[in-house]
CSV table of C-alpha atoms and ligand atoms in Angstrom, one decimal:
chain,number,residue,atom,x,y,z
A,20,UNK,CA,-66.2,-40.8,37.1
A,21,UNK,CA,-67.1,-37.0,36.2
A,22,UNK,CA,-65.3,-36.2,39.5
A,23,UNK,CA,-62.6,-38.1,38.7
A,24,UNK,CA,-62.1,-36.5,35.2
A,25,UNK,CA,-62.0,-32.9,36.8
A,26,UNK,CA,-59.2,-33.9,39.5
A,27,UNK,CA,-57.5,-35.3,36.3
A,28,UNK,CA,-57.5,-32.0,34.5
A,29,UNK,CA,-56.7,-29.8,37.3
A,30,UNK,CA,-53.6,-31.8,38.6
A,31,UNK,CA,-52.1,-31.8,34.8
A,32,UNK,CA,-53.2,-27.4,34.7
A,33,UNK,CA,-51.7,-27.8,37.8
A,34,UNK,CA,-48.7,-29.3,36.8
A,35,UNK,CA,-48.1,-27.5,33.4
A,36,UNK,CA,-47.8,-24.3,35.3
A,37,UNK,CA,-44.3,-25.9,36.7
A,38,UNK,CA,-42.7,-27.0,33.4
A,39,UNK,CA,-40.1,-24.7,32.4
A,40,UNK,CA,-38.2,-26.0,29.2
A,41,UNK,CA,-39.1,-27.9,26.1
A,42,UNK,CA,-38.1,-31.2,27.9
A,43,UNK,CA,-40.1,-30.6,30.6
A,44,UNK,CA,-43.5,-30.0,28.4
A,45,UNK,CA,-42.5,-33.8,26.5
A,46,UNK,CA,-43.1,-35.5,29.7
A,47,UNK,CA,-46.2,-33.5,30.9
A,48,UNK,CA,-47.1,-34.7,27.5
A,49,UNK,CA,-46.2,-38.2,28.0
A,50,UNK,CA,-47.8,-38.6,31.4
A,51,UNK,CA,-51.4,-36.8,30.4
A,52,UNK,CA,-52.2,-37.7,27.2
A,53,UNK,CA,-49.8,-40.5,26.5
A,54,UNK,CA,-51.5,-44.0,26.3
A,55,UNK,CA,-50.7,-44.9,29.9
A,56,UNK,CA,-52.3,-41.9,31.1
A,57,UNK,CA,-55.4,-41.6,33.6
A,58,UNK,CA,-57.1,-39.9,31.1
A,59,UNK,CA,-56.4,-42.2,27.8
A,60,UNK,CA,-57.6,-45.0,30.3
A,61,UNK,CA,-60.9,-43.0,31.1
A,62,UNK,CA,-61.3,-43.6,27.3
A,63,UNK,CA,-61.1,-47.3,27.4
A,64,UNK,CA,-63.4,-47.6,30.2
A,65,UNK,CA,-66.5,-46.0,28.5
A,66,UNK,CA,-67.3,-49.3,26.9
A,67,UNK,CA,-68.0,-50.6,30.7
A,68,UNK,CA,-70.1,-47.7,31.6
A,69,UNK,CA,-74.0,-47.8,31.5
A,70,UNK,CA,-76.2,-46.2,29.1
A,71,UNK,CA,-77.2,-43.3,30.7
A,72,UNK,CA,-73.3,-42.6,31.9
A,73,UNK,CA,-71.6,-43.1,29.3
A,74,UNK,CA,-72.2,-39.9,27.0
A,75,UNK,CA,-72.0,-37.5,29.8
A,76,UNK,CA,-68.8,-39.1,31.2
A,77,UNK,CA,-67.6,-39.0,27.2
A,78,UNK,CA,-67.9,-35.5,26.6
A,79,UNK,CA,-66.4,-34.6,29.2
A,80,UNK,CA,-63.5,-37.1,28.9
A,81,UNK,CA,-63.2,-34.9,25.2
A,82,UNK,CA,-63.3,-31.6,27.0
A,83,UNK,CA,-60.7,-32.5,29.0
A,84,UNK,CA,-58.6,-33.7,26.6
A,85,UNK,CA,-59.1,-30.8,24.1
A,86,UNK,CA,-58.3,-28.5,27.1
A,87,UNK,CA,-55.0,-30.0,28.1
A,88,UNK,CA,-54.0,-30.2,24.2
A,89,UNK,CA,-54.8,-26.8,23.9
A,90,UNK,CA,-52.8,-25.8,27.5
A,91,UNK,CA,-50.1,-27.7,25.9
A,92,UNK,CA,-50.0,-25.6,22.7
A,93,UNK,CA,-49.8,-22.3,24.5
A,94,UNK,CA,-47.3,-23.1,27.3
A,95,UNK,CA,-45.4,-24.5,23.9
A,96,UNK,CA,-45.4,-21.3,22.1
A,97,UNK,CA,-45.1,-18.9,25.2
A,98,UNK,CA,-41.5,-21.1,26.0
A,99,UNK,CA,-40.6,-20.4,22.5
A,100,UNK,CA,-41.3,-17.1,22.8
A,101,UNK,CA,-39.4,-17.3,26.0
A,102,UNK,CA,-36.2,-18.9,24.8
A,103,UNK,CA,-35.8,-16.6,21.8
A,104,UNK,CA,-36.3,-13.7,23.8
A,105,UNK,CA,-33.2,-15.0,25.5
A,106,UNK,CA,-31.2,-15.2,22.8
A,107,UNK,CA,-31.9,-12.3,21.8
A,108,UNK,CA,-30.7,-10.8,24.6
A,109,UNK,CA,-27.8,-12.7,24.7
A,110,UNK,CA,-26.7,-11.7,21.3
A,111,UNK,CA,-27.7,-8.4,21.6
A,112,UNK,CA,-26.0,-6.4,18.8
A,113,UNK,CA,-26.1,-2.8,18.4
A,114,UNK,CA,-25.8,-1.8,14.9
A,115,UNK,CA,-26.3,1.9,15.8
A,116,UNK,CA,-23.0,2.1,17.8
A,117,UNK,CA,-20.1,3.9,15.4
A,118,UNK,CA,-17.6,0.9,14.2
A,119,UNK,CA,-13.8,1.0,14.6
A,120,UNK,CA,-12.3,2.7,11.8
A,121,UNK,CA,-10.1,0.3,9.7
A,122,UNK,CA,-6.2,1.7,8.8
A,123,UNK,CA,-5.9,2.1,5.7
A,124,UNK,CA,-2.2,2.2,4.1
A,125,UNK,CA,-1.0,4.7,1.4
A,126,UNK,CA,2.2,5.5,-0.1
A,127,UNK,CA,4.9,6.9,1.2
A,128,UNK,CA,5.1,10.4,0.3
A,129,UNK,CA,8.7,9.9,-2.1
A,130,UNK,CA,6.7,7.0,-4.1
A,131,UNK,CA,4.5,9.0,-4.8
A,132,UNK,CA,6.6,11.5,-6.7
A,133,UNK,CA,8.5,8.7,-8.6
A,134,UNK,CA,5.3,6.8,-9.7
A,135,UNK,CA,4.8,10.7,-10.6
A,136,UNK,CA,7.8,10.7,-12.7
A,137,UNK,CA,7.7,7.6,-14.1
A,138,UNK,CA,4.3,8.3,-15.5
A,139,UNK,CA,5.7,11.2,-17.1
A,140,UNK,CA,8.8,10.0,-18.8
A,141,UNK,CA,6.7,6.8,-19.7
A,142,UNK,CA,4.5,9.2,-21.5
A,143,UNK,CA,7.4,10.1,-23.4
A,144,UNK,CA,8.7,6.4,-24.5
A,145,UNK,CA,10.6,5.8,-21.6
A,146,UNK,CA,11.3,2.5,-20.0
A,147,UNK,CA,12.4,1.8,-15.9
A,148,UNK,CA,15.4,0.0,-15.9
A,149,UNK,CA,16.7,-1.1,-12.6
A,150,UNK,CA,20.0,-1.2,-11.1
A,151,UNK,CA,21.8,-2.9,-8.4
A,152,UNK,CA,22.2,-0.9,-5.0
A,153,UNK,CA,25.7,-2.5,-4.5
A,154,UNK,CA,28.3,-1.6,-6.6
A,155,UNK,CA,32.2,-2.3,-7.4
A,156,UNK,CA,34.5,1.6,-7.6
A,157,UNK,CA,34.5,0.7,-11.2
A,158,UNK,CA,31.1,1.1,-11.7
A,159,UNK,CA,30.5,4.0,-9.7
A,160,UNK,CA,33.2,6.0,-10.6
A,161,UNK,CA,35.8,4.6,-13.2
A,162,UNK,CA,33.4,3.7,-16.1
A,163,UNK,CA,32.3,6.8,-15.5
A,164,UNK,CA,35.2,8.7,-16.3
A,165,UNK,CA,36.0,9.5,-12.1
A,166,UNK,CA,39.8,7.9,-12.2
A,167,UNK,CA,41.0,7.0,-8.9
A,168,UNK,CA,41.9,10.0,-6.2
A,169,UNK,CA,39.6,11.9,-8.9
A,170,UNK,CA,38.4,15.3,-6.4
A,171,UNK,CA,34.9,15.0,-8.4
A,172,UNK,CA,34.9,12.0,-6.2
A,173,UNK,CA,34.9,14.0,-3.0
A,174,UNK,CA,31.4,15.3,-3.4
A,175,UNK,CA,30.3,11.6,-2.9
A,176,UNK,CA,31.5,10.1,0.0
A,177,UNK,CA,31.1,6.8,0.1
A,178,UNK,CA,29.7,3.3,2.1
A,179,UNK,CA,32.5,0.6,1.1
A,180,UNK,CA,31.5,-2.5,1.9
A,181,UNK,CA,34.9,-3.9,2.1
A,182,UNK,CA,38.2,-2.2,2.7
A,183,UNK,CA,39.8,-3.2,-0.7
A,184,UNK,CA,42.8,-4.5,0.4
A,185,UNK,CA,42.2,-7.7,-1.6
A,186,UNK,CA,40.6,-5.9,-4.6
A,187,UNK,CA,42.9,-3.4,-5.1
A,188,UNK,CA,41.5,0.1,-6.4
A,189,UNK,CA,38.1,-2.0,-7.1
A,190,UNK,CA,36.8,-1.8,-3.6
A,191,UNK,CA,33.0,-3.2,-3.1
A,192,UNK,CA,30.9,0.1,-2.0
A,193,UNK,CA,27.0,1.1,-1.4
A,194,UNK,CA,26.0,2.7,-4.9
A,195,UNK,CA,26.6,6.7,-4.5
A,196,UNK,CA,24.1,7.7,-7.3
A,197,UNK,CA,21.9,5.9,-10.1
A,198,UNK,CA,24.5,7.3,-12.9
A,199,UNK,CA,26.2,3.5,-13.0
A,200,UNK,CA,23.2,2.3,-14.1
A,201,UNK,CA,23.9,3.6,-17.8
A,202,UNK,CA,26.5,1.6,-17.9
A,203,UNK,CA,25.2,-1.5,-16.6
A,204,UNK,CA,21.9,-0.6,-18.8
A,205,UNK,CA,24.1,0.4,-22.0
A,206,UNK,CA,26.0,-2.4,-22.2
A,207,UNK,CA,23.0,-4.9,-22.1
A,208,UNK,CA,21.5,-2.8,-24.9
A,209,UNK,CA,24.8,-3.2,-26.6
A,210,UNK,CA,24.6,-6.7,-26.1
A,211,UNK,CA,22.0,-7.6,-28.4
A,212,UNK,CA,23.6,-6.1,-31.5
A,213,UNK,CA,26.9,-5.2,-30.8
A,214,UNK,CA,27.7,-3.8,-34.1
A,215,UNK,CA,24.6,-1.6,-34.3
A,216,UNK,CA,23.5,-1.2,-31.0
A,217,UNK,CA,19.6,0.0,-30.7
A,218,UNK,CA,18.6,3.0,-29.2
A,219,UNK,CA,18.6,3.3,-25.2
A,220,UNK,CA,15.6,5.6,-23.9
A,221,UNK,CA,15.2,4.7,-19.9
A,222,UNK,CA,15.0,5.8,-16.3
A,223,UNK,CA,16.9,4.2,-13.8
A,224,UNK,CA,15.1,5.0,-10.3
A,225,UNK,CA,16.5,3.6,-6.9
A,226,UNK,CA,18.4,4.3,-3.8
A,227,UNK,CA,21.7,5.7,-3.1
A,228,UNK,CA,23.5,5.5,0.0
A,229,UNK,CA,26.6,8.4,0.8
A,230,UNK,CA,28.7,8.3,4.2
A,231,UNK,CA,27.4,12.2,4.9
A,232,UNK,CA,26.5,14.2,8.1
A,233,UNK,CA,22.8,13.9,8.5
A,234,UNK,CA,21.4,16.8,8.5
A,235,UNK,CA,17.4,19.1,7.5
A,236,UNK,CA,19.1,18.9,4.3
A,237,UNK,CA,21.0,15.6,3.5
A,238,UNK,CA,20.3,12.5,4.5
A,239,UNK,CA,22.5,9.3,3.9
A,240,UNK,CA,20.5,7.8,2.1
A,241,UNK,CA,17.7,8.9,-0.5
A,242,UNK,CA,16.1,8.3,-4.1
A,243,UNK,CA,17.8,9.7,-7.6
A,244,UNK,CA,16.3,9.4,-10.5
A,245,UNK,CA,18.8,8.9,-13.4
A,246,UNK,CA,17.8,9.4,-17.0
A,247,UNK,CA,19.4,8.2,-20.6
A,248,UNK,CA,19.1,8.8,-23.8
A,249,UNK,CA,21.7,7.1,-26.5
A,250,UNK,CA,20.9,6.7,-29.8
A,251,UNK,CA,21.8,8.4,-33.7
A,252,UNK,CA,22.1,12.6,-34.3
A,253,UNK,CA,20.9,13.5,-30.4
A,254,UNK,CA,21.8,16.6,-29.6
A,255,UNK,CA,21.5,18.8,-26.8
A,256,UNK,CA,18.2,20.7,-27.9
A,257,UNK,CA,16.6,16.8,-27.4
A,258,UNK,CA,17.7,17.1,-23.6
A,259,UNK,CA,16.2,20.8,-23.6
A,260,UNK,CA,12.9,20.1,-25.0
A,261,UNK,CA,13.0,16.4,-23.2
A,262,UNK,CA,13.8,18.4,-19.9
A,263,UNK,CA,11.4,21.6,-20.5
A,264,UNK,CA,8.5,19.4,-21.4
A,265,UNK,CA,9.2,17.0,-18.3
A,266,UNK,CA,8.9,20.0,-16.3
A,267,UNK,CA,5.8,21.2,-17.7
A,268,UNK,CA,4.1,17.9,-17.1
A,269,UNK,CA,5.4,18.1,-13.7
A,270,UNK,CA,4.9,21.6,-12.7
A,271,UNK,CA,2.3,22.7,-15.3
A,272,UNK,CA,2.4,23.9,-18.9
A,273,UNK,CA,2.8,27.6,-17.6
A,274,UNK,CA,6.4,27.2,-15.7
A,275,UNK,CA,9.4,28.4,-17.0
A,276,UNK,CA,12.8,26.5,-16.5
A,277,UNK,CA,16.4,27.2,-17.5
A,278,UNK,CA,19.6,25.7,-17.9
A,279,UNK,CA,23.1,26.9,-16.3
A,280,UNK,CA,26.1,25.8,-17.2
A,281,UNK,CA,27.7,22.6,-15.1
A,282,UNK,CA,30.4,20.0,-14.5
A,283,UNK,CA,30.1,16.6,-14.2
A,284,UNK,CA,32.8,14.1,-15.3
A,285,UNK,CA,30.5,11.5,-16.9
A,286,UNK,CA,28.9,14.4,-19.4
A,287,UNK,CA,30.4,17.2,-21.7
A,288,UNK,CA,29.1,19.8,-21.3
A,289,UNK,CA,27.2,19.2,-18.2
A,290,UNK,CA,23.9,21.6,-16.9
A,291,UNK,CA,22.1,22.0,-13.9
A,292,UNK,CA,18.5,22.5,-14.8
A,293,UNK,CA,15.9,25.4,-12.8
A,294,UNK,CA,12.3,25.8,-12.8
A,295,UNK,CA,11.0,29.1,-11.7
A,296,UNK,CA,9.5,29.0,-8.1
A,297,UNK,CA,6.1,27.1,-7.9
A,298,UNK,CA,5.8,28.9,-5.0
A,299,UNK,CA,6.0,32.5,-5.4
A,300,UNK,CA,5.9,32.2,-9.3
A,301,UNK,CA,9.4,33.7,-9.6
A,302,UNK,CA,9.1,36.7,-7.6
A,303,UNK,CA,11.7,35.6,-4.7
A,304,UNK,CA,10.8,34.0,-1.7
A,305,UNK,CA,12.2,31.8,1.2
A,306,UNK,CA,11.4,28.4,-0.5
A,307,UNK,CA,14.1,29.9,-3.4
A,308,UNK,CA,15.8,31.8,-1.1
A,309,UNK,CA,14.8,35.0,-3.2
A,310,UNK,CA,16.4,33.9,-6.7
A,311,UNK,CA,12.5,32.9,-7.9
A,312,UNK,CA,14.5,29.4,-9.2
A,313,UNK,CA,14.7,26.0,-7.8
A,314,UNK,CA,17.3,23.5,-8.8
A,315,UNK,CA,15.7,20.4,-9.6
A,316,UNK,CA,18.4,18.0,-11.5
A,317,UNK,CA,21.9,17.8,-12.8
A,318,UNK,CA,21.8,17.3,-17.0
A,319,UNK,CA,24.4,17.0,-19.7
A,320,UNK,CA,25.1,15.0,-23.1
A,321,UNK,CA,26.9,11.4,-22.4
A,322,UNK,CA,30.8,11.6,-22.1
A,323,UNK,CA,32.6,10.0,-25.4
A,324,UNK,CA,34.3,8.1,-22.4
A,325,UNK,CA,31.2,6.6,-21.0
A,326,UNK,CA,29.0,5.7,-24.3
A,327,UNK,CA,32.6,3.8,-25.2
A,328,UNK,CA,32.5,1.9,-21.4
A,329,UNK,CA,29.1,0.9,-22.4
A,330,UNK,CA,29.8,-0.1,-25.7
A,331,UNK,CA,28.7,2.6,-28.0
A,332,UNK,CA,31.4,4.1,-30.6
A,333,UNK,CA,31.0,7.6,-29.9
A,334,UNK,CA,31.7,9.0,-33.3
A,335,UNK,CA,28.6,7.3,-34.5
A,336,UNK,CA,25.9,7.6,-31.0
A,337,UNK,CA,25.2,10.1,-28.6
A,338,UNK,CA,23.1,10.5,-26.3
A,339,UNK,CA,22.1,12.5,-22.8
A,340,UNK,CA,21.7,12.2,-19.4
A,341,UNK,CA,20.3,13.1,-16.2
A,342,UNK,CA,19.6,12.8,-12.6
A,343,UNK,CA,17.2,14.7,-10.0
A,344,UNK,CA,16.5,13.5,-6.3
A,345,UNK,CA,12.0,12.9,-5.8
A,346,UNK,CA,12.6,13.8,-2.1
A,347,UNK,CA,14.2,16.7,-2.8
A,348,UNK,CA,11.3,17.6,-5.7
A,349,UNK,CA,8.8,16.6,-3.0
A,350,UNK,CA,10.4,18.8,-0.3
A,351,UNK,CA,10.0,21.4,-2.5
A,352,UNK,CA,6.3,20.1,-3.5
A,353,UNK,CA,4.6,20.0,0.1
A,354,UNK,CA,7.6,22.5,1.8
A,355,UNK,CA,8.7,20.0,4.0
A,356,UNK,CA,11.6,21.6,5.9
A,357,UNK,CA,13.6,18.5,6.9
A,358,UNK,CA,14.6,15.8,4.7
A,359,UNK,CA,14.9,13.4,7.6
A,360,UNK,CA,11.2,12.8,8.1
A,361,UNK,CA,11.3,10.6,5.0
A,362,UNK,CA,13.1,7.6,6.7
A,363,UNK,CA,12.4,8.3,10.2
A,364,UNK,CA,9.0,6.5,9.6
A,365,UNK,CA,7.0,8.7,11.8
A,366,UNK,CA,3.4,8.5,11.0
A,367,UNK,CA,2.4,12.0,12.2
A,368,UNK,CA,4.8,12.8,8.7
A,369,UNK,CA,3.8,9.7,6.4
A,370,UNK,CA,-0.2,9.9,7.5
A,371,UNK,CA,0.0,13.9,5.9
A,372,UNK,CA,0.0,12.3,2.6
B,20,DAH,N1,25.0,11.4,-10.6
B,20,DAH,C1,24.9,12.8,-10.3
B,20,DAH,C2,24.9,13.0,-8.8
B,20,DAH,O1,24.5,12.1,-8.1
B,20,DAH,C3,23.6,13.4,-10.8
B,20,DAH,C4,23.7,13.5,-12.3
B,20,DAH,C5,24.1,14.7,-12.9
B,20,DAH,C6,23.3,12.5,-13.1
B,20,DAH,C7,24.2,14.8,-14.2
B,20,DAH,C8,23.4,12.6,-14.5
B,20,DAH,C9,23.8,13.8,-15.0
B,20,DAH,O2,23.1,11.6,-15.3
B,20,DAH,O3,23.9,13.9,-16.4
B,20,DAH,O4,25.3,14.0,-8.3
């Protein structure tokens, strides 16, 4: 019986030594220490066994049960260890190695000079009003005092969109500037009191499209900035002081700007507006092309004409305008040579900013 309980515990050792997954150790389980096995039935023969037998052949019986539980705890626990050591290599992640840098977008270079210029001119009670990019020839010229065959008109070549023939000398075309906006913007003022019009104080931002050779210096397409002012007793000190301090807020409370005289056909009198040269304060240089002044906008007070086209009685309103170009003011900014980079949408250029 003793001899029979040590062949019983080295053949399941034995055994155990083989089993290789979780599966395998259920079955060893099953087989030597289940109910059917030899050893459970060693159990239920002790009652048969004589006196003198029987304890010897018990403890033993217990030994050998205690040792296979306890062979089956550590070959449990060392294939544990086993299969997570596995997975752990399988999932190996190395949190050391550097991670792929994510793109991150910015703006483009002329939105961040309007959001500039919108933050100043909001600063000084100034709303964005926003214009159509398609326009009719009596928008962008008549209404504002260009008749037809006008030669003012010949500094703005034009996109039409149709050839006219069925709209006579109202021909569909690609807006030229932002100036048509004040009309569009004047006359929906107008429109909510028509005998006392309220006061109009707005930028009209957005792009304008002329049929020109491309070159470093014009493109056919680019951002103006157009300004308006129309209300009661506004003179032209109010587009100085306006202008100067938009400059300063711009450029910094230390430049200097000035105003030369102009010709526009939608204001009387008309300006162009310098600021002395950010870049070599003044003193001449190749960004001014040695004056010491850049040109930044064209200025003037509204045309009786146009404040009546938008439905303001001149002899009671007035008012002012402008217009500048941000690429042109951003050109200047960062000394970018060649307008063309801003549409070309090469990110060597756009990734600088
Ligand atoms: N519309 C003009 C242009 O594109 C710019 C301009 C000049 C606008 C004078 C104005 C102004 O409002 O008063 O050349």
């Amino acid at each position: 019986m003793l001899e029979q309980l040590n062949q019983i515990e080295s053949q399941a050792l034995g055994e155990l030594e083989a089993v290789q997954d979780e599966d395998g150790l259920q079955r060893w389980k099953v087989a030597h220490l289940g109910r059917n096995s030899s050893l459970m039935k060693t159990f239920d023969q002790l009652g048969g066994l004589s006196k003198e037998e029987r304890p010897a052949v018990g403890r033993r019986a217990n030994e050998v049960k205690r040792a296979l539980e306890s062979a089956l705890e550590k070959s449990s626990s060392s294939l544990r260890q086993v299969a997570l050591q596995r997975l752990l290599e399988a999932e190996r992640l190395d949190v050391t190695l550097p991670g792929r840098t994510t793109l991150r977008g910015r703006l483009h270079p002329a939105t961040q000079t309007l959001r500039e210029v919108y933050r100043v001119f909001g600063e000084m009670g100034f709303q964005v009003y926003r214009s159509r990019e398609v326009e009719s020839d009596e928008f962008n010229f008549q209404l504002l005092n260009f008749p037809p065959n006008h030669p003012a008109r010949e500094m703005q070549d034009s996109f039409y969109v149709d050839s006219g023939a069925q709209r006579g000398d109202n021909p569909i075309l690609l807006r030229t500037h932002t100036s048509p906006g004040q009309i569009h913007a004047m006359r929906e003022f107008a429109a909510l009191n028509p005998d006392n019009p309220p006061p109009v104080r707005i930028i009209l931002p957005g792009m304008c499209f002329r049929y020109e050779q491309i070159t470093a210096r014009s493109e056919m397409q680019f951002n103006q900035v157009e300004g308006l002012a129309v209300g009661l007793n506004i003179t032209f000190g109010d587009l100085k002081g306006t202008l100067t301090d938009f400059a300063r807020r711009m450029y910094g409370q230390q430049v200097r700007s000035r105003f030369r005289a102009s010709h526009f056909p939608f204001t009387e009198p008309s300006a162009e507006m310098d600021i002395e040269c950010f870049v070599c304060g003044g003193q001449g240089c190749a960004v001014c092309k040695r004056t010491g002044w850049l040109e930044i906008l064209g200025c003037g007070m509204v045309h009786p004409v146009v404040l009546r086209n938008g439905g303001y009685d001149p002899e009671r309103y007035s008012g002012y305008a402008f217009g500048m170009g941000p690429e042109r003011i951003t050109m200047l900014r960062h000394r970018i040579e060649d307008i063309r980079y801003f549409w070309s949408n090469d990110l060597r250029f756009l990734e600088q900013f």
